[in-house]
Amino acid sequence: MKIIISNASDPPIYQQIKDQIKDAIIRGELSEGEMLPSIRALANDLRVSVLTTRRVYDELESEGFITTKAGKGSFVAKENFELLLESKRHMVEVKLTEAWKTARSLGISKSELYAMMDLLFEEGEE
């Protein structure tokens, strides 16, 4: 698992780590039942505080992406289809919101934006 942290980025470090682990799970790069690095090992690898990685794992567990077994470690949770589907939808909604805001700031109409989306879908089907 490769995690890239940017100090110049807006989101806090823990959020960057969490988002990248969550994305890896959603994309299937980390599979169900796969063991994650220990909190301490991940902190050492990324050169961040153990408290930062503990927060990441705690939040991922509370969101249902990982499970932690005392004395054994943290593992990718069994695939929860609805959870993954909702996360994927949310990712698309975030990107569409950004596109909509950009289009609006550039004076692009709703019909023009829809036409662009139709074109992208047509290109994607070829």
Coordinates of N, CA and C in Angstrom, one line a residue:
M1 N 0.9 -1.2 0.0 CA 0.0 0.0 0.0 C 0.9 1.2 0.0
K2 N 0.7 2.1 -1.0 CA 1.5 3.3 -1.1 C 0.6 4.5 -0.7
I3 N 1.1 5.3 0.3 CA 0.4 6.5 0.7 C 1.3 7.7 0.6
I4 N 0.8 8.7 -0.1 CA 1.5 9.9 -0.3 C 0.9 11.0 0.5
I5 N 1.7 11.7 1.3 CA 1.3 12.8 2.1 C 1.8 14.1 1.6
S6 N 1.0 15.1 1.5 CA 1.4 16.4 1.0 C 1.2 17.4 2.1
N7 N 2.3 18.1 2.5 CA 2.2 19.1 3.5 C 1.6 20.4 3.0
A8 N 1.6 20.5 1.7 CA 1.1 21.7 1.1 C -0.4 21.6 0.8
S9 N -1.0 20.4 1.1 CA -2.4 20.1 0.8 C -3.3 20.7 1.8
D10 N -4.5 21.0 1.5 CA -5.5 21.5 2.4 C -5.9 20.5 3.5
P11 N -6.3 19.3 3.1 CA -6.8 18.3 4.1 C -5.7 18.0 5.1
P12 N -6.0 17.8 6.4 CA -5.0 17.4 7.4 C -4.4 16.1 7.0
I13 N -3.3 15.8 7.6 CA -2.5 14.6 7.3 C -3.3 13.3 7.5
Y14 N -4.0 13.3 8.7 CA -4.8 12.1 9.0 C -5.9 11.8 7.9
Q15 N -6.5 12.9 7.4 CA -7.5 12.8 6.4 C -6.9 12.3 5.1
Q16 N -5.8 12.8 4.7 CA -5.1 12.3 3.5 C -4.8 10.8 3.6
I17 N -4.3 10.3 4.8 CA -4.0 8.9 5.0 C -5.3 8.1 4.9
K18 N -6.3 8.6 5.7 CA -7.6 7.9 5.7 C -8.2 7.7 4.3
D19 N -8.2 8.8 3.6 CA -8.8 8.8 2.3 C -8.1 7.9 1.3
Q20 N -6.8 7.8 1.4 CA -6.1 6.9 0.5 C -6.3 5.4 0.9
I21 N -6.4 5.1 2.1 CA -6.7 3.8 2.6 C -8.1 3.4 2.1
K22 N -9.0 4.3 2.4 CA -10.4 4.0 2.0 C -10.5 3.8 0.5
D23 N -9.9 4.7 -0.3 CA -9.9 4.5 -1.8 C -9.3 3.2 -2.2
A24 N -8.2 2.8 -1.5 CA -7.6 1.5 -1.9 C -8.6 0.3 -1.6
I25 N -9.3 0.4 -0.6 CA -10.3 -0.6 -0.2 C -11.4 -0.6 -1.3
I26 N -11.9 0.6 -1.6 CA -13.0 0.8 -2.6 C -12.6 0.2 -3.9
R27 N -11.4 0.5 -4.3 CA -10.9 0.1 -5.7 C -10.5 -1.4 -5.7
G28 N -10.5 -2.0 -4.5 CA -10.1 -3.4 -4.4 C -8.6 -3.7 -4.4
E29 N -7.8 -2.6 -4.2 CA -6.4 -2.8 -4.1 C -6.0 -3.5 -2.7
L30 N -6.9 -3.2 -1.7 CA -6.8 -3.9 -0.5 C -8.0 -4.8 -0.4
S31 N -7.8 -6.1 -0.3 CA -8.9 -7.0 -0.3 C -9.4 -7.4 1.1
E32 N -10.6 -7.9 1.1 CA -11.3 -8.3 2.3 C -10.4 -9.3 3.1
G33 N -10.3 -9.0 4.4 CA -9.5 -9.8 5.3 C -8.0 -9.5 5.3
E34 N -7.5 -8.7 4.4 CA -6.1 -8.4 4.3 C -5.7 -7.6 5.5
M35 N -4.5 -8.0 6.1 CA -4.0 -7.3 7.3 C -3.4 -6.0 6.9
L36 N -3.7 -4.9 7.7 CA -3.1 -3.6 7.5 C -1.8 -3.5 8.3
P37 N -0.9 -2.6 8.0 CA 0.3 -2.4 8.9 C -0.2 -2.0 10.3
S38 N 0.6 -2.4 11.3 CA 0.2 -1.9 12.6 C 0.2 -0.4 12.7
I39 N -0.4 0.1 13.7 CA -0.5 1.6 13.8 C 0.9 2.1 14.0
R40 N 1.7 1.5 14.7 CA 3.1 2.0 14.9 C 3.9 1.8 13.6
A41 N 3.8 0.7 12.9 CA 4.6 0.5 11.7 C 4.2 1.6 10.6
L42 N 2.9 1.8 10.5 CA 2.4 2.8 9.6 C 2.9 4.2 9.9
A43 N 2.9 4.5 11.2 CA 3.4 5.8 11.7 C 4.9 6.0 11.3
N44 N 5.6 4.9 11.6 CA 7.1 5.0 11.3 C 7.3 5.1 9.8
D45 N 6.6 4.3 9.0 CA 6.7 4.4 7.5 C 6.4 5.8 6.9
L46 N 5.4 6.4 7.5 CA 4.9 7.7 7.0 C 5.6 8.9 7.7
R47 N 6.3 8.5 8.8 CA 7.0 9.6 9.6 C 6.0 10.5 10.2
V48 N 4.9 10.0 10.7 CA 3.9 10.7 11.4 C 3.7 10.2 12.8
S49 N 2.9 10.9 13.6 CA 2.7 10.5 15.0 C 1.8 9.2 15.0
V50 N 2.1 8.4 16.0 CA 1.2 7.2 16.3 C -0.2 7.7 16.5
L51 N -0.4 8.8 17.2 CA -1.8 9.3 17.4 C -2.5 9.6 16.1
T52 N -1.8 10.0 15.1 CA -2.4 10.3 13.8 C -2.9 9.0 13.2
T53 N -2.0 8.0 13.2 CA -2.4 6.7 12.5 C -3.5 6.0 13.4
R54 N -3.5 6.2 14.7 CA -4.5 5.6 15.5 C -5.9 6.3 15.2
R55 N -5.9 7.6 15.0 CA -7.1 8.3 14.6 C -7.6 7.8 13.3
V56 N -6.7 7.6 12.3 CA -7.1 7.0 11.0 C -7.8 5.7 11.1
Y57 N -7.1 4.8 11.9 CA -7.7 3.4 12.0 C -9.0 3.5 12.8
D58 N -9.1 4.3 13.8 CA -10.3 4.4 14.6 C -11.5 4.9 13.7
E59 N -11.2 5.9 12.9 CA -12.3 6.4 12.0 C -12.7 5.4 10.9
L60 N -11.7 4.7 10.4 CA -12.0 3.7 9.3 C -12.8 2.6 9.9
E61 N -12.5 2.2 11.2 CA -13.2 1.2 11.9 C -14.7 1.6 12.2
S62 N -14.8 2.9 12.6 CA -16.2 3.3 12.9 C -17.0 3.5 11.7
E63 N -16.4 3.7 10.5 CA -17.1 3.8 9.2 C -17.3 2.4 8.6
G64 N -16.8 1.3 9.2 CA -17.0 0.0 8.7 C -16.0 -0.5 7.7
F65 N -14.9 0.2 7.4 CA -14.0 -0.2 6.4 C -13.0 -1.2 6.9
I66 N -12.6 -1.2 8.2 CA -11.7 -2.1 8.8 C -12.2 -2.6 10.1
T67 N -11.6 -3.7 10.5 CA -11.9 -4.3 11.8 C -10.6 -4.5 12.6
T68 N -10.6 -4.4 13.9 CA -9.4 -4.6 14.7 C -9.7 -5.7 15.7
K69 N -8.7 -6.6 15.7 CA -8.8 -7.7 16.6 C -7.6 -7.6 17.6
A70 N -8.0 -7.4 18.9 CA -7.0 -7.2 19.9 C -5.9 -8.3 19.8
G71 N -4.6 -7.8 19.8 CA -3.5 -8.7 19.8 C -3.2 -9.3 18.4
K72 N -4.1 -9.1 17.4 CA -3.8 -9.6 16.1 C -3.6 -8.5 15.0
G73 N -4.3 -7.4 15.2 CA -4.1 -6.3 14.2 C -5.4 -5.8 13.6
S74 N -5.2 -5.0 12.6 CA -6.3 -4.4 11.8 C -6.4 -5.1 10.5
F75 N -7.6 -5.3 10.0 CA -7.9 -6.0 8.8 C -9.0 -5.3 8.0
V76 N -8.9 -5.4 6.6 CA -10.0 -4.9 5.8 C -11.2 -5.7 6.1
A77 N -12.3 -4.9 6.4 CA -13.6 -5.5 6.8 C -14.2 -6.3 5.7
K78 N -15.0 -7.3 6.0 CA -15.8 -8.0 5.0 C -16.5 -7.0 4.2
E79 N -16.6 -7.3 2.9 CA -17.2 -6.3 2.0 C -18.6 -6.1 2.3
N80 N -18.9 -4.9 2.6 CA -20.3 -4.4 2.8 C -20.7 -3.7 1.5
F81 N -21.4 -4.4 0.7 CA -21.7 -3.8 -0.7 C -22.4 -2.5 -0.6
E82 N -23.3 -2.3 0.3 CA -24.0 -1.0 0.4 C -23.1 0.1 0.8
L83 N -22.2 -0.2 1.8 CA -21.2 0.8 2.2 C -20.3 1.2 1.1
L84 N -19.8 0.2 0.4 CA -18.9 0.5 -0.7 C -19.6 1.3 -1.8
L85 N -20.8 0.9 -2.1 CA -21.6 1.6 -3.2 C -21.9 3.1 -2.8
E86 N -22.2 3.3 -1.5 CA -22.5 4.6 -1.0 C -21.2 5.5 -1.1
S87 N -20.1 4.9 -0.7 CA -18.8 5.6 -0.8 C -18.4 6.0 -2.2
K88 N -18.6 5.1 -3.1 CA -18.4 5.4 -4.5 C -19.3 6.5 -5.0
R89 N -20.5 6.5 -4.7 CA -21.5 7.5 -5.1 C -21.0 8.9 -4.5
H90 N -20.6 8.8 -3.2 CA -20.1 10.1 -2.6 C -18.9 10.6 -3.3
M91 N -18.0 9.8 -3.7 CA -16.8 10.3 -4.4 C -17.2 11.0 -5.7
V92 N -18.2 10.4 -6.4 CA -18.7 11.0 -7.7 C -19.4 12.3 -7.4
E93 N -20.2 12.3 -6.4 CA -20.9 13.6 -6.0 C -19.9 14.7 -5.7
V94 N -18.8 14.4 -5.0 CA -17.9 15.4 -4.7 C -17.2 16.0 -6.0
K95 N -16.9 15.1 -6.9 CA -16.3 15.5 -8.2 C -17.3 16.3 -9.0
L96 N -18.5 15.8 -9.0 CA -19.6 16.6 -9.8 C -19.8 17.9 -9.2
T97 N -19.8 18.0 -7.9 CA -20.0 19.3 -7.3 C -18.9 20.3 -7.7
E98 N -17.7 19.8 -7.7 CA -16.5 20.6 -8.1 C -16.7 21.1 -9.5
A99 N -17.1 20.2 -10.4 CA -17.3 20.5 -11.8 C -18.4 21.5 -12.0
W100 N -19.5 21.3 -11.2 CA -20.6 22.2 -11.3 C -20.2 23.6 -10.9
K101 N -19.5 23.7 -9.8 CA -19.0 25.0 -9.3 C -18.1 25.7 -10.3
T102 N -17.2 24.9 -10.9 CA -16.3 25.5 -11.9 C -17.1 26.0 -13.1
A103 N -18.0 25.1 -13.6 CA -18.8 25.5 -14.8 C -19.6 26.8 -14.5
R104 N -20.2 26.9 -13.3 CA -21.0 28.1 -12.9 C -20.1 29.3 -12.9
S105 N -18.9 29.2 -12.3 CA -18.0 30.3 -12.2 C -17.5 30.8 -13.6
L106 N -17.5 29.9 -14.6 CA -17.1 30.2 -16.0 C -18.3 30.6 -16.9
G107 N -19.5 30.6 -16.3 CA -20.7 31.0 -17.0 C -21.2 29.9 -18.0
I108 N -20.9 28.7 -17.7 CA -21.3 27.6 -18.5 C -22.7 27.2 -18.0
S109 N -23.7 27.1 -19.0 CA -25.1 26.8 -18.6 C -25.3 25.3 -18.3
K110 N -26.4 25.1 -17.7 CA -26.8 23.7 -17.3 C -26.8 22.8 -18.6
S111 N -27.4 23.3 -19.7 CA -27.5 22.5 -20.9 C -26.2 22.3 -21.5
E112 N -25.3 23.2 -21.4 CA -23.9 23.0 -21.9 C -23.2 22.0 -21.1
L113 N -23.4 22.0 -19.8 CA -22.7 21.1 -18.9 C -23.3 19.7 -19.2
Y114 N -24.6 19.5 -19.4 CA -25.2 18.3 -19.7 C -24.6 17.7 -21.0
A115 N -24.5 18.6 -22.0 CA -23.9 18.2 -23.3 C -22.5 17.7 -23.2
M116 N -21.7 18.3 -22.3 CA -20.4 17.9 -22.1 C -20.4 16.5 -21.4
M117 N -21.3 16.3 -20.5 CA -21.4 15.0 -19.8 C -21.8 13.9 -20.8
D118 N -22.8 14.2 -21.7 CA -23.2 13.3 -22.7 C -22.1 12.9 -23.6
L119 N -21.3 13.9 -24.0 CA -20.1 13.6 -24.8 C -19.1 12.7 -24.1
L120 N -18.9 13.0 -22.9 CA -17.9 12.1 -22.1 C -18.4 10.7 -22.0
F121 N -19.7 10.5 -21.8 CA -20.3 9.2 -21.7 C -20.2 8.4 -23.1
E122 N -20.4 9.2 -24.1 CA -20.3 8.6 -25.5 C -18.9 8.1 -25.8
E123 N -17.9 9.0 -25.4 CA -16.5 8.7 -25.6 C -16.1 7.5 -24.8
G124 N -16.7 7.4 -23.6 CA -16.3 6.3 -22.7 C -16.9 4.9 -23.1
E125 N -17.9 5.0 -23.9 CA -18.5 3.7 -24.4 C -17.9 3.2 -25.6
E126 N -17.0 4.0 -26.3 CA -16.3 3.6 -27.5 C -15.1 2.7 -27.2

